[in-house]
Coordinates of C-alpha atoms and ligand atoms in Angstrom, one line a residue:
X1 CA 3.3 -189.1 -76.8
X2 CA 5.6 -187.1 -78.7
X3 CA 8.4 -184.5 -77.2
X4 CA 9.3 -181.6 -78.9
X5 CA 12.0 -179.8 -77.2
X6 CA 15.5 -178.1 -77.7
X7 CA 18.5 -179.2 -75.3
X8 CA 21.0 -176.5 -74.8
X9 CA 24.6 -178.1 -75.2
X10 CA 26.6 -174.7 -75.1
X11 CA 26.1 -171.4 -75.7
X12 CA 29.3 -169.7 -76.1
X13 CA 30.5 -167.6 -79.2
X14 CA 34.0 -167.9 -80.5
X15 CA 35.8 -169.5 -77.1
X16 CA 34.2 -171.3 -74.4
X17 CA 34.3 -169.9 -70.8
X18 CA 34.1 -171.7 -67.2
X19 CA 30.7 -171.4 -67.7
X20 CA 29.7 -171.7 -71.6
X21 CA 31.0 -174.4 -73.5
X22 CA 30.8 -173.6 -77.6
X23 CA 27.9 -174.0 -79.6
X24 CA 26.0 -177.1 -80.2
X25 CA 22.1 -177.7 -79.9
X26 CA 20.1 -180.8 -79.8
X27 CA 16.6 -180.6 -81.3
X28 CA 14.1 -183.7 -80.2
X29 CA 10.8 -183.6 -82.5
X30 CA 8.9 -186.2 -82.1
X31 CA 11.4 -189.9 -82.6
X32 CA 14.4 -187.2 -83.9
X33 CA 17.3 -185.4 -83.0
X34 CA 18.5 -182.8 -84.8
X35 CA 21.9 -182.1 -83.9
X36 CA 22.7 -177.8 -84.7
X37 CA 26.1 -176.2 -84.5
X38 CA 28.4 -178.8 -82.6
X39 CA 31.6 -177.0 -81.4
X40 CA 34.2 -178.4 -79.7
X41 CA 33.3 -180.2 -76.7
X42 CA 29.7 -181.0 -77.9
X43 CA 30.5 -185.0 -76.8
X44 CA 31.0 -184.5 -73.8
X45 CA 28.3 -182.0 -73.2
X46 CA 25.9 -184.6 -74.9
X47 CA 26.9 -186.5 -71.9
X48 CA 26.3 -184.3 -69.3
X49 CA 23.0 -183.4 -71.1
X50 CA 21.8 -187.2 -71.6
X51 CA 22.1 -186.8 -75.1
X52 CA 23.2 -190.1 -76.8
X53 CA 25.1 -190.9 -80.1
X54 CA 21.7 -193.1 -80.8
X55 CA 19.3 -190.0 -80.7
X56 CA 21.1 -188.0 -84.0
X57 CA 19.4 -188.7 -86.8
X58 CA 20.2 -185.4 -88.5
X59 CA 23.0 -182.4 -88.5
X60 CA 22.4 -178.9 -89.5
X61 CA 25.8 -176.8 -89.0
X62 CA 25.0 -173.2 -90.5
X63 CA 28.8 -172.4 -91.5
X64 CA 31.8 -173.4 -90.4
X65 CA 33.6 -171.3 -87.9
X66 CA 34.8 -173.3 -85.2
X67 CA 32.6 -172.8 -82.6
X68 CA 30.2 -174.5 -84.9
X69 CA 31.6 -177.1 -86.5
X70 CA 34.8 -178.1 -84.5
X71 CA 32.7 -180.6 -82.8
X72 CA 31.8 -182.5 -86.4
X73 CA 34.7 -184.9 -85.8
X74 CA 34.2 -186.0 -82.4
X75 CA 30.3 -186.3 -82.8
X76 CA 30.9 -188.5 -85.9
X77 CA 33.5 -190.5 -85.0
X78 CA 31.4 -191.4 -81.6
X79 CA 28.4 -192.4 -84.0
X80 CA 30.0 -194.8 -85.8
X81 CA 31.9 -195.7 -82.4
X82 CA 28.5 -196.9 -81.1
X83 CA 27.1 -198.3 -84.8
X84 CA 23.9 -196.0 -84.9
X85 CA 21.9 -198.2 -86.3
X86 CA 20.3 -195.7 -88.4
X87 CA 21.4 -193.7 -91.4
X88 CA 22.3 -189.5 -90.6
X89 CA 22.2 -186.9 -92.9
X90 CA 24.4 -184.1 -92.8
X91 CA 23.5 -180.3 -94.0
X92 CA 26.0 -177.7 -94.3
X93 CA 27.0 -174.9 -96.8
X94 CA 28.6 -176.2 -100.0
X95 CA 31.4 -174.0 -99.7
X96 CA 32.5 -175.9 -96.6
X97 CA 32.9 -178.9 -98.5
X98 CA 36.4 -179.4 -97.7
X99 CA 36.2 -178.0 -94.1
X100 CA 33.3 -180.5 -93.9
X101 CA 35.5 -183.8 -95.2
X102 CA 38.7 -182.9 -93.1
X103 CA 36.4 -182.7 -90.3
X104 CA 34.5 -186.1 -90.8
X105 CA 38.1 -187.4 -91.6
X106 CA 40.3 -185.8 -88.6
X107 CA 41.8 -188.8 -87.4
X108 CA 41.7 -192.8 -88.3
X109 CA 38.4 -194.7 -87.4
X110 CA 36.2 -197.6 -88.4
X111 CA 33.1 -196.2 -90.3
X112 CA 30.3 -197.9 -89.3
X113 CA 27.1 -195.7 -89.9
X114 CA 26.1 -194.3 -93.2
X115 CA 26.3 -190.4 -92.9
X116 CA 24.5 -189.2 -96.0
X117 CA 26.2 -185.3 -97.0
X118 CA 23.4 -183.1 -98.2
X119 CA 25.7 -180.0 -98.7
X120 CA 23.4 -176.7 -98.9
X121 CA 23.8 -174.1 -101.9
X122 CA 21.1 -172.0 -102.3
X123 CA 17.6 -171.1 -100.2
X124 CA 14.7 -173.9 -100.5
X125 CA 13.8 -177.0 -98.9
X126 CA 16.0 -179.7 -97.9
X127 CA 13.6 -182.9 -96.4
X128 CA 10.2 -183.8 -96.2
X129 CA 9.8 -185.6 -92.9
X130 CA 6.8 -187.4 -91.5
X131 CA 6.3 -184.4 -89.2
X132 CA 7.9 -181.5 -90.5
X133 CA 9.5 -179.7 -93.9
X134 CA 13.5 -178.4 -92.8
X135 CA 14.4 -175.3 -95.2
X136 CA 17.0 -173.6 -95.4
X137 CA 18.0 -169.7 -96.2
X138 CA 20.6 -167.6 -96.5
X139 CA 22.0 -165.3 -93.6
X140 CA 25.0 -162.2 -93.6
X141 CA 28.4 -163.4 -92.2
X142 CA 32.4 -163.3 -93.0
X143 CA 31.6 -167.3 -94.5
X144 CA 28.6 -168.5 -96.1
X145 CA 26.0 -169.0 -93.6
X146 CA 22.7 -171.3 -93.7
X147 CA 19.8 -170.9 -90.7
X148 CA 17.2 -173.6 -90.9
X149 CA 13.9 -174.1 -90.4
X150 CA 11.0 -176.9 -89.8
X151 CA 7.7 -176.3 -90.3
X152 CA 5.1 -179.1 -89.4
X153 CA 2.5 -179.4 -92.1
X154 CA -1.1 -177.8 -90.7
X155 CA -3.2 -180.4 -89.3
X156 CA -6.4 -180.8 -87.8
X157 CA -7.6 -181.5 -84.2
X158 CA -10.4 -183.6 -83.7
X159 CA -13.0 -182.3 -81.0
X160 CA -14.8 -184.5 -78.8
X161 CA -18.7 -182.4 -78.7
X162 CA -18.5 -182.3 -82.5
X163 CA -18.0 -186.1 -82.7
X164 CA -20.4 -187.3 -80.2
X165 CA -23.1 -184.2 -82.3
X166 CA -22.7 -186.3 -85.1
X167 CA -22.6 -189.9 -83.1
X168 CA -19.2 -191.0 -84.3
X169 CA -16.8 -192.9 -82.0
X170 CA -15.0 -195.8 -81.3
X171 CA -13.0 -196.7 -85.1
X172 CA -15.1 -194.1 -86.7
X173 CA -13.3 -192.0 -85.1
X174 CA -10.1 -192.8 -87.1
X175 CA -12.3 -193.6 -90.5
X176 CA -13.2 -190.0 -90.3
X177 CA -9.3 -188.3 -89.8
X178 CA -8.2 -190.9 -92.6
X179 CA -10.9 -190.3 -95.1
X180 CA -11.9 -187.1 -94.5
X181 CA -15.5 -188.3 -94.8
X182 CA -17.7 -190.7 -92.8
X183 CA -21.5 -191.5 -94.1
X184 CA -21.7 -188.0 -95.3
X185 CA -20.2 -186.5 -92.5
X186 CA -17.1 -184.1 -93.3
X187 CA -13.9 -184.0 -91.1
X188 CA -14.5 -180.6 -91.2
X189 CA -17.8 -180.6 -89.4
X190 CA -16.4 -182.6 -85.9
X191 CA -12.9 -181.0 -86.0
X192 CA -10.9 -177.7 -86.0
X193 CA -7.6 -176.6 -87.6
X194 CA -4.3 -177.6 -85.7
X195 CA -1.8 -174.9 -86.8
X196 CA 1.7 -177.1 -87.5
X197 CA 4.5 -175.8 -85.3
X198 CA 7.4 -173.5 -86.9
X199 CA 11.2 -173.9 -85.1
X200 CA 14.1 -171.7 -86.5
X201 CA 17.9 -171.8 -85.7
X202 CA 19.3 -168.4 -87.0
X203 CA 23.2 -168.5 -86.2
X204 CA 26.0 -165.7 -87.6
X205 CA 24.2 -163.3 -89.4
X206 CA 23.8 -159.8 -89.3
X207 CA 19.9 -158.1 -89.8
X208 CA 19.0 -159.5 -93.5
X209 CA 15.9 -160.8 -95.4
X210 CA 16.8 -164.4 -94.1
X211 CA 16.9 -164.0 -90.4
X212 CA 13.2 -162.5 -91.0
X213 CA 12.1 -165.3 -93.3
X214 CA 13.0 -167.8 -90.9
X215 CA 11.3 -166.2 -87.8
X216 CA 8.4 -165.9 -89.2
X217 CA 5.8 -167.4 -87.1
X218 CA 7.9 -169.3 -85.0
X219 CA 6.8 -171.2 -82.0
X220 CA 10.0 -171.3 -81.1
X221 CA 13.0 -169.2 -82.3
X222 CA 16.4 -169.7 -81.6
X223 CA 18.8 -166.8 -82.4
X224 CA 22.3 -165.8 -82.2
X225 CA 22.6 -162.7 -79.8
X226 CA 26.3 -162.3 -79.5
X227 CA 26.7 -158.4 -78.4
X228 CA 24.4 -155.9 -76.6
X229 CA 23.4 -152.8 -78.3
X230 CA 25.8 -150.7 -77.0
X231 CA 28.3 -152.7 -79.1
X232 CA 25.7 -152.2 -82.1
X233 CA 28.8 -151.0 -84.6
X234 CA 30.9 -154.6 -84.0
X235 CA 28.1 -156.8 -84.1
X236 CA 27.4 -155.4 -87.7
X237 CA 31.4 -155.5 -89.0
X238 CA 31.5 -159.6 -87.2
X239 CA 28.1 -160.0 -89.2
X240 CA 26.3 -160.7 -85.6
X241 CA 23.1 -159.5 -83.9
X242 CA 22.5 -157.6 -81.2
X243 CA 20.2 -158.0 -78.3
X244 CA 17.9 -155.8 -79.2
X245 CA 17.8 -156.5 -82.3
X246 CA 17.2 -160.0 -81.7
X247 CA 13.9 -159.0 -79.5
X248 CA 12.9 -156.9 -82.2
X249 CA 13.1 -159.5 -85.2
X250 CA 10.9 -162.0 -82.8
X251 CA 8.6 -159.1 -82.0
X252 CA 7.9 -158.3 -85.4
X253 CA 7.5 -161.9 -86.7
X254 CA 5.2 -163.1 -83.8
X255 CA 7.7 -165.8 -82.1
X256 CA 6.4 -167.1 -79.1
X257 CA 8.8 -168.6 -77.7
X258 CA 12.0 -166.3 -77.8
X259 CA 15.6 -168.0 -77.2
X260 CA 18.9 -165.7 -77.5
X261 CA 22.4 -167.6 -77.3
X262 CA 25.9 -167.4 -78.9
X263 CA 27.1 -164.8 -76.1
X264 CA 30.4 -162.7 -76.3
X265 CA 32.4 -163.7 -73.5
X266 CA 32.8 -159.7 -73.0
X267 CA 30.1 -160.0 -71.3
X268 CA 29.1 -160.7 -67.5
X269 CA 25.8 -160.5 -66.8
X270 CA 22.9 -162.7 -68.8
X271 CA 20.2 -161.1 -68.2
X272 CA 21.0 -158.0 -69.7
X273 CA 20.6 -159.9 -72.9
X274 CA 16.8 -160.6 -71.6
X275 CA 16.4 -157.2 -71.0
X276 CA 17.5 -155.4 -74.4
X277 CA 15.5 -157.9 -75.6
X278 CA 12.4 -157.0 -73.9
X279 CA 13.2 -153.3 -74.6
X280 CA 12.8 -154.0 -78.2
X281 CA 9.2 -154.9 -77.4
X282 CA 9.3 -158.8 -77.5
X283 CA 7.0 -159.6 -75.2
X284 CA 6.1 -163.8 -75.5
X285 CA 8.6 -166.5 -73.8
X286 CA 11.7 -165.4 -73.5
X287 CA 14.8 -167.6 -72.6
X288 CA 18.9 -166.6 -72.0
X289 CA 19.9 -170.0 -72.8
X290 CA 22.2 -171.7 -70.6
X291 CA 24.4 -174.6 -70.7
X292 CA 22.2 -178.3 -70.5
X293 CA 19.1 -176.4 -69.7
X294 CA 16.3 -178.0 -71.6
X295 CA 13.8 -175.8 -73.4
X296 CA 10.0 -177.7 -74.4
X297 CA 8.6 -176.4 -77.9
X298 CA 5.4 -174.2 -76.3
X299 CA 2.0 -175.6 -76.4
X300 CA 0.1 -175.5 -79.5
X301 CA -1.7 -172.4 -80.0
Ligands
LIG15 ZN1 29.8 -168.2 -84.0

């Protein structure tokens, strides 16, 4: 059985609070982790969150500020620490390059694990998974800023009446999905389209053609809210979002499954954040992420 679901390691913009630590996101699709954004603190959060060194196979930071990247050095250092066994691949904006090597080179330790640096310089796609396709695009910040994106390749779903219509079962069953044909029966006539799921992590940007690119669609949509609407002017001079304008991006590109993070610590009260959103006319799944909740990718549709 395969999990698909998003663990919430912090949630705070700029400086963590008693209650937010900074940034950092764990992403389990199917037999991987994708680790987003790790801020400082993000070890010890993976702790709290049950989220071991083991179950990284991949890291996506969108630029480096530190409440997204400050983490980079204790994350890595504690992978080769515990000798993944398996190689991780690291994405991040070109520019950062050096940011990127002082960070994987803080301190002195014993490199163990191969950590493969797939720097990011312009829109496209960056890996062709067994399960999905991760691409990347450009946002609107201060630094050059990446959101990402994995798409699982459209499928089809088998359906049980059709099959037993046209008598097949038992290995037939899986003759039919591998060769698309069975004694002049077509995989088309015993099964239905399975729409592949769409995640997006859209972190420091203002409104631009990326952020809608990458929300397109989306099961699930992960995006920076950092002010309310009322602090509309700032968020556009810090190259942030609103609310509001959050909930209306998700509205307009069909997500399903709506989550807002990266808060101000201005701020008090979370579910103001939910209801700016919903203002906006978002009206699907809506989560104010927290710290260590943990968020399952929605059903397919
Ligand atoms: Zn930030």
């Amino acid at each position: 059985m395969s999990v698909r679901e998003f663990v919430v390691l912090g949630t705070a913009s700029q400086v963590p609070t008693r209650h937010r630590n900074h940034n950092g996101y764990l992403l389990r699709w199917d037999g991987e982790g994708i680790l987003f954004d790790p801020g400082e603190g993000t070890q010890r959060q993976m702790l709290h969150a049950g989220v071991a060194a083991h179950d990284i196979n991949r890291i996506c930071v969108t630029h480096f500020h530190g409440d997204h990247s400050l983490g980079l050095a204790g994350v890595i250092q504690r992978i080769n620490l515990d000798g993944v066994p398996h190689p991780v691949t690291a994405h991040y904006p070109a520019s950062g390059q050096k940011f990127f090597d002082r960070l994987r080179y803080a301190t002195a330790y014993r490199e163990t694990v191969r950590l493969a640096e797939e720097p990011v310089a312009a829109d496209g796609t960056l890996a062709r998974a067994a399960s999905y396709v991760l691409d990347a695009r450009r946002l609107s910040h201060p630094v050059e800023s990446f959101g990402y994106r994995l798409t699982e390749p459209d499928g089809r779903r088998m359906v049980p009446r059709l099959l037993a219509r046209h008598g097949i079962k038992g290995p037939d069953v899986g003759r039919i999905q591998r060769e698309g044909r069975l004694d002049g029966i077509t995989l088309e006539e015993v099964s239905e389209p399975k729409p592949g799921q769409r995640f997006a992590f859209v972190m420091d940007t203002r409104l631009c053609e990326g952020v809608d690119a990458l929300a397109e669609g989306c099961d699930m949509l992960v995006i920076e809210s950092t002010f309310l609407d009322e602090d509309a002017a700032l968020a556009t001079d810090h190259g942030h979002l609103t609310a509001g304008q959050a909930g209306r991006v998700a509205r307009d590109a069909g997500v399903r499954h709506l989550v807002l993070t990266h808060f101000s610590q201005r701020y008090t009260d979370p579910s103001a954040f939910e209801r700016q959103a919903r203002a906006a006319g978002f009206e699907g799944e809506l989560t104010v992420a927290a710290d260590l909740v943990r968020i399952p990718l929605p059903k397919r549709a």
